[in-house]
Short mmCIF file of N, CA, C and O in Angstrom, two decimals:
data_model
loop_
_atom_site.label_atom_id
_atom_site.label_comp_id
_atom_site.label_asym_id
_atom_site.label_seq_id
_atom_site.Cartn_x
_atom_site.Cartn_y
_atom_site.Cartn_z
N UNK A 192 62.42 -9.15 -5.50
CA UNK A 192 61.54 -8.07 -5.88
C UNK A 192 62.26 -7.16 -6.87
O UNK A 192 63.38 -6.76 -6.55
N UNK A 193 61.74 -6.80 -8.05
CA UNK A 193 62.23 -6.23 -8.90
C UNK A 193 62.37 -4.51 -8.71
O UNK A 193 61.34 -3.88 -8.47
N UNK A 194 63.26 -4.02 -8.80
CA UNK A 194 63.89 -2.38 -8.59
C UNK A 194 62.91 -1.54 -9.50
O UNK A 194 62.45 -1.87 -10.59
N UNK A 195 62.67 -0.28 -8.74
CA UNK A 195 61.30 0.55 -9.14
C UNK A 195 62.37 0.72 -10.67
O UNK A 195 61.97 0.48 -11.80
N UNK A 196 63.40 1.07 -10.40
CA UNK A 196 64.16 1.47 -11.65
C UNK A 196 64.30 1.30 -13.07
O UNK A 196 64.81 1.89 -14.03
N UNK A 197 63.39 -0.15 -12.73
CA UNK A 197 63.75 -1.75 -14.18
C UNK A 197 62.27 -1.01 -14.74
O UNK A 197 61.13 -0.77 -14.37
N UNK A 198 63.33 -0.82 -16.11
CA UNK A 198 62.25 -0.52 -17.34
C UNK A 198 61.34 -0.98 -17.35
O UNK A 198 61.55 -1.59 -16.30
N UNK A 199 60.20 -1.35 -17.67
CA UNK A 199 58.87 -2.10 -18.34
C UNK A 199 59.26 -2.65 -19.29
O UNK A 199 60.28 -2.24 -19.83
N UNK A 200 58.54 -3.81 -19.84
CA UNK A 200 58.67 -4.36 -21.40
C UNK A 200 57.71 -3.48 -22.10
O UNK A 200 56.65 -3.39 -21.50
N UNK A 201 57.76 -2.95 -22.95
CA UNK A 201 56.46 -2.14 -23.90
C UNK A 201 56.18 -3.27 -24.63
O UNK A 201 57.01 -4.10 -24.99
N UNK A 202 54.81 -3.31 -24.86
CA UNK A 202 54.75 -4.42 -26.07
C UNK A 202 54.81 -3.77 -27.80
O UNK A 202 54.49 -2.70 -28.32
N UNK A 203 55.38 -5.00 -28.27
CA UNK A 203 56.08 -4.84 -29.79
C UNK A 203 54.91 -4.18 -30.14
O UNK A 203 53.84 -4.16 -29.53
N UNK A 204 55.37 -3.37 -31.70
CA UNK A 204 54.50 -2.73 -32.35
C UNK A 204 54.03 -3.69 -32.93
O UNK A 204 52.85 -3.46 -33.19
N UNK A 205 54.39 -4.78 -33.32
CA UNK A 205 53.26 -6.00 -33.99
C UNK A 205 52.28 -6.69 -32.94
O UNK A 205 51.29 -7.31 -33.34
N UNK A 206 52.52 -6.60 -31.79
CA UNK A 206 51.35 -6.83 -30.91
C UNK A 206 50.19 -5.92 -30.72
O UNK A 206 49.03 -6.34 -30.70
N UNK A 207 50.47 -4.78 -30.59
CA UNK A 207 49.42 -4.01 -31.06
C UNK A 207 48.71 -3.52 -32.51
O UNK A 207 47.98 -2.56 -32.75
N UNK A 208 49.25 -4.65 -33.44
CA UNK A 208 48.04 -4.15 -34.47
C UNK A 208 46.98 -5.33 -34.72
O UNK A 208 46.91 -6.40 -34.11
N UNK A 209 46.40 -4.99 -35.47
CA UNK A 209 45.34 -5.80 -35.80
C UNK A 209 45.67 -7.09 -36.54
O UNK A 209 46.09 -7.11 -37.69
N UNK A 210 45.43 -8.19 -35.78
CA UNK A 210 45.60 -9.86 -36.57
C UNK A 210 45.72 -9.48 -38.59
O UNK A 210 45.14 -8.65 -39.29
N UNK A 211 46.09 -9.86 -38.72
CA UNK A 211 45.97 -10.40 -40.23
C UNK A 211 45.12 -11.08 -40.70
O UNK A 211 44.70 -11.72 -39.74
N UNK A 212 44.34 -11.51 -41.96
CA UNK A 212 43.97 -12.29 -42.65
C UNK A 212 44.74 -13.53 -42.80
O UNK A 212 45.95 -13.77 -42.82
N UNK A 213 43.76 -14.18 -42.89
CA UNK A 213 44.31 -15.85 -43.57
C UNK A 213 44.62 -15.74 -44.73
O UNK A 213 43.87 -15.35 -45.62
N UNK A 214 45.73 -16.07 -44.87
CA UNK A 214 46.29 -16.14 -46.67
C UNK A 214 45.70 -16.68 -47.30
O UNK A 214 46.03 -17.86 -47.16
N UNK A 215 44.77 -16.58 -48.16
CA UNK A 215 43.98 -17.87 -48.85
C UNK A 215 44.26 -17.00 -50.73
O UNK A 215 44.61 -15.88 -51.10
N UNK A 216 43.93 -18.10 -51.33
CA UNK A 216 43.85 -17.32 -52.95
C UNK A 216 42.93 -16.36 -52.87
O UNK A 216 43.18 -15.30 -53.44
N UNK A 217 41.86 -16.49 -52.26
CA UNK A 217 40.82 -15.08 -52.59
C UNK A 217 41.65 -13.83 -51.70
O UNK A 217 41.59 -12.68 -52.14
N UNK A 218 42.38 -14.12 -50.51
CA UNK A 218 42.79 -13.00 -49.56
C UNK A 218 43.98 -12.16 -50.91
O UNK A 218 44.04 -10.96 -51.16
N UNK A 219 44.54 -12.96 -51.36
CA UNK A 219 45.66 -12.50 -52.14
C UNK A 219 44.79 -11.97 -53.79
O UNK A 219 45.13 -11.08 -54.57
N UNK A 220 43.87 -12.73 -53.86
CA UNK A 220 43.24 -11.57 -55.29
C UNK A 220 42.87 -10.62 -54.82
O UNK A 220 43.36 -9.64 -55.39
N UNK A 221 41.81 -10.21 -53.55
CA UNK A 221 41.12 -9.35 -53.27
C UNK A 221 42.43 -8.18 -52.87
O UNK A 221 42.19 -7.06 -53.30
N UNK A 222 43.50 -8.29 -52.26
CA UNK A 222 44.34 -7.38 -52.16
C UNK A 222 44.66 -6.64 -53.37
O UNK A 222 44.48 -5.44 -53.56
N UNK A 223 45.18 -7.53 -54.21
CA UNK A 223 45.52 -6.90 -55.58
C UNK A 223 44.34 -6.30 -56.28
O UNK A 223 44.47 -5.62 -57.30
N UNK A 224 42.89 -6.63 -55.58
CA UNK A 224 42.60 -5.65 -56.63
C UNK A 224 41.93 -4.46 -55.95
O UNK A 224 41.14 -3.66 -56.44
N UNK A 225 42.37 -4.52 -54.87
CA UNK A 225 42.08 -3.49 -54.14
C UNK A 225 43.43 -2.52 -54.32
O UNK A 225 43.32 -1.39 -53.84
N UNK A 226 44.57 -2.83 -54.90
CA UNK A 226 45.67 -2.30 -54.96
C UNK A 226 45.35 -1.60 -56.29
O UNK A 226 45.44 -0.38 -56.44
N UNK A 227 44.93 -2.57 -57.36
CA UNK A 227 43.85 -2.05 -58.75
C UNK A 227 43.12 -0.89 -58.31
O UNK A 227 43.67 0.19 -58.09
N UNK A 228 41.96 -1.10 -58.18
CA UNK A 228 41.04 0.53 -57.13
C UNK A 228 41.69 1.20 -56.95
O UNK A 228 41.63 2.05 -57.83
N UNK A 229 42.81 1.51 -55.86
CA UNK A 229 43.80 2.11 -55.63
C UNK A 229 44.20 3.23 -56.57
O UNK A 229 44.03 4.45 -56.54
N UNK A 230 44.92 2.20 -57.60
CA UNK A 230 45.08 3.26 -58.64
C UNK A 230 44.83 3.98 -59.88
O UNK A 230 45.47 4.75 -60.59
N UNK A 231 43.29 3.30 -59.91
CA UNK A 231 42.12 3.77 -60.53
C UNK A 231 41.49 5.01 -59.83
O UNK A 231 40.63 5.78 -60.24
N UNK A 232 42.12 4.98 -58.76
CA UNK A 232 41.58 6.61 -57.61
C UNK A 232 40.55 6.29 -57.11
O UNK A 232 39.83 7.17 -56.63
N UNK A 233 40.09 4.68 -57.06
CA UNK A 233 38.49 4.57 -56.21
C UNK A 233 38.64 4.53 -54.91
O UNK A 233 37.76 4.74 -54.07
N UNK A 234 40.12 4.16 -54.65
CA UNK A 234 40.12 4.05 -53.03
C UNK A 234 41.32 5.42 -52.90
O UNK A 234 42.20 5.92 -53.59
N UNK A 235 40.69 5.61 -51.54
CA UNK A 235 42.07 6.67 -51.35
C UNK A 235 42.93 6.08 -50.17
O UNK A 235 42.65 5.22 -49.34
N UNK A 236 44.35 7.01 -50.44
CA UNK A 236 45.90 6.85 -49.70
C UNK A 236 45.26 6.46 -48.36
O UNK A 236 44.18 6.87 -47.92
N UNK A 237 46.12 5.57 -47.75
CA UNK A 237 45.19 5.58 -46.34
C UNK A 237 46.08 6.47 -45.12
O UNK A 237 45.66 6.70 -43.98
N UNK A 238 47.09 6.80 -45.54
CA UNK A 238 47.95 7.66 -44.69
C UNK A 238 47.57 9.23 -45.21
O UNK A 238 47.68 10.13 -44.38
N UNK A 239 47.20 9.54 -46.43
CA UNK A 239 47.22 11.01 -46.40
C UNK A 239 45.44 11.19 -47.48
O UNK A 239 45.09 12.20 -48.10
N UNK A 240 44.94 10.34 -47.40
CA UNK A 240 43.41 9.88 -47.42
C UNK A 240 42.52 10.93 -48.87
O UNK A 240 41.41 11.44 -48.97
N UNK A 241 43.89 10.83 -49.88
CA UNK A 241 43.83 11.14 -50.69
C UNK A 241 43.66 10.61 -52.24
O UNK A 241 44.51 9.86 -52.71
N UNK A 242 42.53 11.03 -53.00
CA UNK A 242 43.01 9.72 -54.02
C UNK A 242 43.64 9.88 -55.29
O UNK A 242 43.34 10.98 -55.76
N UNK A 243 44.26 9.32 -55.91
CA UNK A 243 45.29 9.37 -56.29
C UNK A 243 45.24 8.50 -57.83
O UNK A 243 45.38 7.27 -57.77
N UNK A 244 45.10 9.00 -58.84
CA UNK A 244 45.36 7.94 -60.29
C UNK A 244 46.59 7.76 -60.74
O UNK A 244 47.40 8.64 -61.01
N UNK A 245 46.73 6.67 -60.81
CA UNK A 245 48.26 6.11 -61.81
C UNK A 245 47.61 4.74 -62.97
O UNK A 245 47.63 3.59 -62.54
N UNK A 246 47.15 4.97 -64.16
CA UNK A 246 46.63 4.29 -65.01
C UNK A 246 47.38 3.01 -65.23
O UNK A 246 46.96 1.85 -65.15
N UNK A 247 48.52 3.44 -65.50
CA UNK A 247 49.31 2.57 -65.89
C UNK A 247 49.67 1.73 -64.97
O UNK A 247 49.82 0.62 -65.48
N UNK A 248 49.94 1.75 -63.56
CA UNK A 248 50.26 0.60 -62.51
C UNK A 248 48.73 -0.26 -62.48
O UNK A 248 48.64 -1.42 -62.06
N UNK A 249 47.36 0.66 -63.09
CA UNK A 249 46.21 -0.01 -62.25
C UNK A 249 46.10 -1.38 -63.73
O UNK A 249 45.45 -2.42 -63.86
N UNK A 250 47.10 -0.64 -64.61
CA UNK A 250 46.61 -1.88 -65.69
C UNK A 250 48.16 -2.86 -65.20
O UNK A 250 48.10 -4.08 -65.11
N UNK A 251 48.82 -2.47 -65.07
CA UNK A 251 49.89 -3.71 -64.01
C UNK A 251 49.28 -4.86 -63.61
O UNK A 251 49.49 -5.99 -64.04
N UNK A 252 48.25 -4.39 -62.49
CA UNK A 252 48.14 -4.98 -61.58
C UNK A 252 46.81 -5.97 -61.87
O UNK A 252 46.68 -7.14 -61.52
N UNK A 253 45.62 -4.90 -62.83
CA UNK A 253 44.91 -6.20 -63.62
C UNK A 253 45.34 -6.99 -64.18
O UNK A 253 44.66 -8.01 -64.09
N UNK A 254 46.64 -7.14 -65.11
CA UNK A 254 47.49 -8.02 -65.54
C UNK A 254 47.68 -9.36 -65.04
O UNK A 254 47.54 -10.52 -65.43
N UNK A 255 48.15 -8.56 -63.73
CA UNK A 255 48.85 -9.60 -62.53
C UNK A 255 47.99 -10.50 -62.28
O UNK A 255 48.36 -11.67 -62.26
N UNK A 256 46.61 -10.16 -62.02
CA UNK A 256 45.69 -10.82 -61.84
C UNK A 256 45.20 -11.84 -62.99
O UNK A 256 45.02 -13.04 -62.79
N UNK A 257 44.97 -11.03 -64.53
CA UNK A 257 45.11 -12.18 -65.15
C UNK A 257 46.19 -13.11 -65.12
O UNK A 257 45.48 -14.09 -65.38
N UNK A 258 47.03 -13.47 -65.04
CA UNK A 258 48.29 -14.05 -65.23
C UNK A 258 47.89 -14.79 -64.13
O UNK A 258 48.38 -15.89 -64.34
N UNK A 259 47.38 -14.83 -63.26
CA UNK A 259 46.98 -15.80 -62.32
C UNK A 259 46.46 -16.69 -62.24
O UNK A 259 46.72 -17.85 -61.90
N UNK A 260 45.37 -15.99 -62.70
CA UNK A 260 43.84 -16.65 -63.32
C UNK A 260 44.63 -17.53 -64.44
O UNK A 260 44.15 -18.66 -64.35
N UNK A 261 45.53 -17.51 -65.36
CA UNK A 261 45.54 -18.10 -66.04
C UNK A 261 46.61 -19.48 -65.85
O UNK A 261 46.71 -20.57 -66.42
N UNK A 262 47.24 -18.88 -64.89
CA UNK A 262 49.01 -19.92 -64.15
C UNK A 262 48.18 -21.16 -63.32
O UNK A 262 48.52 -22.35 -63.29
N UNK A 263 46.83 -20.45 -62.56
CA UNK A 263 45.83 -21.64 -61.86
C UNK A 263 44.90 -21.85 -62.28
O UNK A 263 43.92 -22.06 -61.57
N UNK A 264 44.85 -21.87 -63.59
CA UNK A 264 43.36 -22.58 -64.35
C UNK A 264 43.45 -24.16 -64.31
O UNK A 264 44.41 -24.73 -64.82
N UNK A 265 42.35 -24.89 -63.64
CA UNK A 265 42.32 -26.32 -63.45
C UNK A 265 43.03 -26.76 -61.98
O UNK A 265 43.34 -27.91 -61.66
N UNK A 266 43.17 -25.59 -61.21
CA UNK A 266 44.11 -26.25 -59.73
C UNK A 266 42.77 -24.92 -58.81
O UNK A 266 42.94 -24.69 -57.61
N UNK A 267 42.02 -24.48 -59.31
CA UNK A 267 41.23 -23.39 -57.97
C UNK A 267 39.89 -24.51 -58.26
O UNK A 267 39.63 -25.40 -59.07
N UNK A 268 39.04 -23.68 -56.73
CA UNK A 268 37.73 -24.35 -56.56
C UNK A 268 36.84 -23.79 -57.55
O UNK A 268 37.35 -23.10 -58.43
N UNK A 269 35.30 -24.01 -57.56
CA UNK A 269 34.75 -23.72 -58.45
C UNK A 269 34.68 -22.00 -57.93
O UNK A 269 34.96 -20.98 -58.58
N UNK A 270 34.21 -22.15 -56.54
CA UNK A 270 33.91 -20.22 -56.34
C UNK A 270 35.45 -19.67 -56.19
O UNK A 270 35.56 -18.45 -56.04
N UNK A 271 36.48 -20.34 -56.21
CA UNK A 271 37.52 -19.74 -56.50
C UNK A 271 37.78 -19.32 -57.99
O UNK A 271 38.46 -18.29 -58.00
N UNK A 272 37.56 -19.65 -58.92
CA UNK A 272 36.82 -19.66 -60.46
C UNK A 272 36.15 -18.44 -60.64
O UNK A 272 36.55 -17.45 -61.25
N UNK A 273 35.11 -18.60 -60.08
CA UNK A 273 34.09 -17.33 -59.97
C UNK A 273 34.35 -15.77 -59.51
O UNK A 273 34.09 -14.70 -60.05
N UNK A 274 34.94 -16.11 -58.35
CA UNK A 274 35.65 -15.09 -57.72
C UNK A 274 36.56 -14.31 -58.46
O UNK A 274 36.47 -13.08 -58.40
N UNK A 275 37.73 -15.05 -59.39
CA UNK A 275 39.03 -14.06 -60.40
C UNK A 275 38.39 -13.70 -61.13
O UNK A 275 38.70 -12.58 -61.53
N UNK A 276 37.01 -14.40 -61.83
CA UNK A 276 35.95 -14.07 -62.84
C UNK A 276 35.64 -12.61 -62.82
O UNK A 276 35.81 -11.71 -63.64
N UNK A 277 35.11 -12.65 -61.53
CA UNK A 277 34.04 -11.45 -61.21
C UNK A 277 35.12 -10.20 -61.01
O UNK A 277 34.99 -9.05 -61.44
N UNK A 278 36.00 -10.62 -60.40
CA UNK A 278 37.17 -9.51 -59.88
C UNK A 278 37.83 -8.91 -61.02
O UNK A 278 38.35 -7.82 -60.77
N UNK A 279 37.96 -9.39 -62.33
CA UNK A 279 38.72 -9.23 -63.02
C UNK A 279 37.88 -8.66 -64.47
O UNK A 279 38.34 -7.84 -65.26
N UNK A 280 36.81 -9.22 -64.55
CA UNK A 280 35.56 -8.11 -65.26
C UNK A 280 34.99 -6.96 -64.62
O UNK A 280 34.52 -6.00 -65.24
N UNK A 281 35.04 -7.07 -63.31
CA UNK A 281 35.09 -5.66 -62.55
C UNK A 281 36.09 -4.98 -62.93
O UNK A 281 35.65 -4.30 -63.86
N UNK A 282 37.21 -4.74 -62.77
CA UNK A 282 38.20 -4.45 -62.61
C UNK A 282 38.11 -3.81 -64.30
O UNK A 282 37.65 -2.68 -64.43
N UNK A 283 38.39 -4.28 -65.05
CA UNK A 283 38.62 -4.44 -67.00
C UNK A 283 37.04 -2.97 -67.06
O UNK A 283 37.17 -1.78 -67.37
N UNK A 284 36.09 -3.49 -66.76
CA UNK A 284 35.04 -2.77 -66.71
C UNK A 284 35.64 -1.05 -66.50
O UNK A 284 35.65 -0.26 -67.45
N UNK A 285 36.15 -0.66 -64.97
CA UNK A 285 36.42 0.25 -64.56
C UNK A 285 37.42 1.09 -64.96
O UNK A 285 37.46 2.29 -64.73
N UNK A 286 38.60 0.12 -65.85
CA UNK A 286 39.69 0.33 -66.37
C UNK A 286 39.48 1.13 -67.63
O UNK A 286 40.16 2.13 -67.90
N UNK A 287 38.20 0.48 -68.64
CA UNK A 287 38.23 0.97 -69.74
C UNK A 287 37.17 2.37 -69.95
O UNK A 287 37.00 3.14 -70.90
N UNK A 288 36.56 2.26 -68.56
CA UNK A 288 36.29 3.74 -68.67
C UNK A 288 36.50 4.39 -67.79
O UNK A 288 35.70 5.27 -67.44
N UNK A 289 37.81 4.12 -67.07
CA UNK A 289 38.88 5.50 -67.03
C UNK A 289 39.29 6.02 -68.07
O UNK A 289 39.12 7.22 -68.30
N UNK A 290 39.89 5.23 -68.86
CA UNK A 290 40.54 5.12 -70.01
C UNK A 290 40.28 5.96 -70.84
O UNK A 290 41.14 6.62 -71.41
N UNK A 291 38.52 6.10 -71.12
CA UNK A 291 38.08 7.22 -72.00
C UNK A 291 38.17 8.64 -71.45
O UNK A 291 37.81 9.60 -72.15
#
């Protein structure tokens, strides 16, 4: 019988958060361009729920995304195709009128 004394196990702080996503190519565009938003000021800080512009990282990170789109042209599915399409004329769209 174990002693009233004996610590508990707490469970890890990675057991209590929320599962993750499946890594897939869309999980990894949609981050980045939610990281884009980000710093276009469409999304706000999620710790101090503030929003926040940095122009220059949000054109980084559309970059990044092209450079993708272009490193896996002829190896994605067709709605994987569609998907960097749409994400990345969104994105260019929002960019150039911050910009102004």
């Amino acid at each position: 019988m174990p002693e009233e004394n004996e610590t508990k196990k707490k469970p890890s702080p990675e057991s209590s958060q929320m599962p993750l996503p499946e890594i897939t190519f869309p999980s990894l565009i949609f981050s980045l361009s939610s990281t884009a938003l980000f710093h276009l000021g469409e999304l706000p800080d999620p710790q101090t729920n503030e929003k926040k512009k940095d122009i220059p990282l949000a054109k980084h990170t559309i970059d990044t995304i092209a450079m993708l789109k272009e490193k896996t042209a002829g190896n994605l599915t067709g709605d994987e195709e569609k998907f960097i399409e749409n994400i990345l004329a969104d994105l260019r769209l929002r960019y150039v009128k911050e910009k102004r």
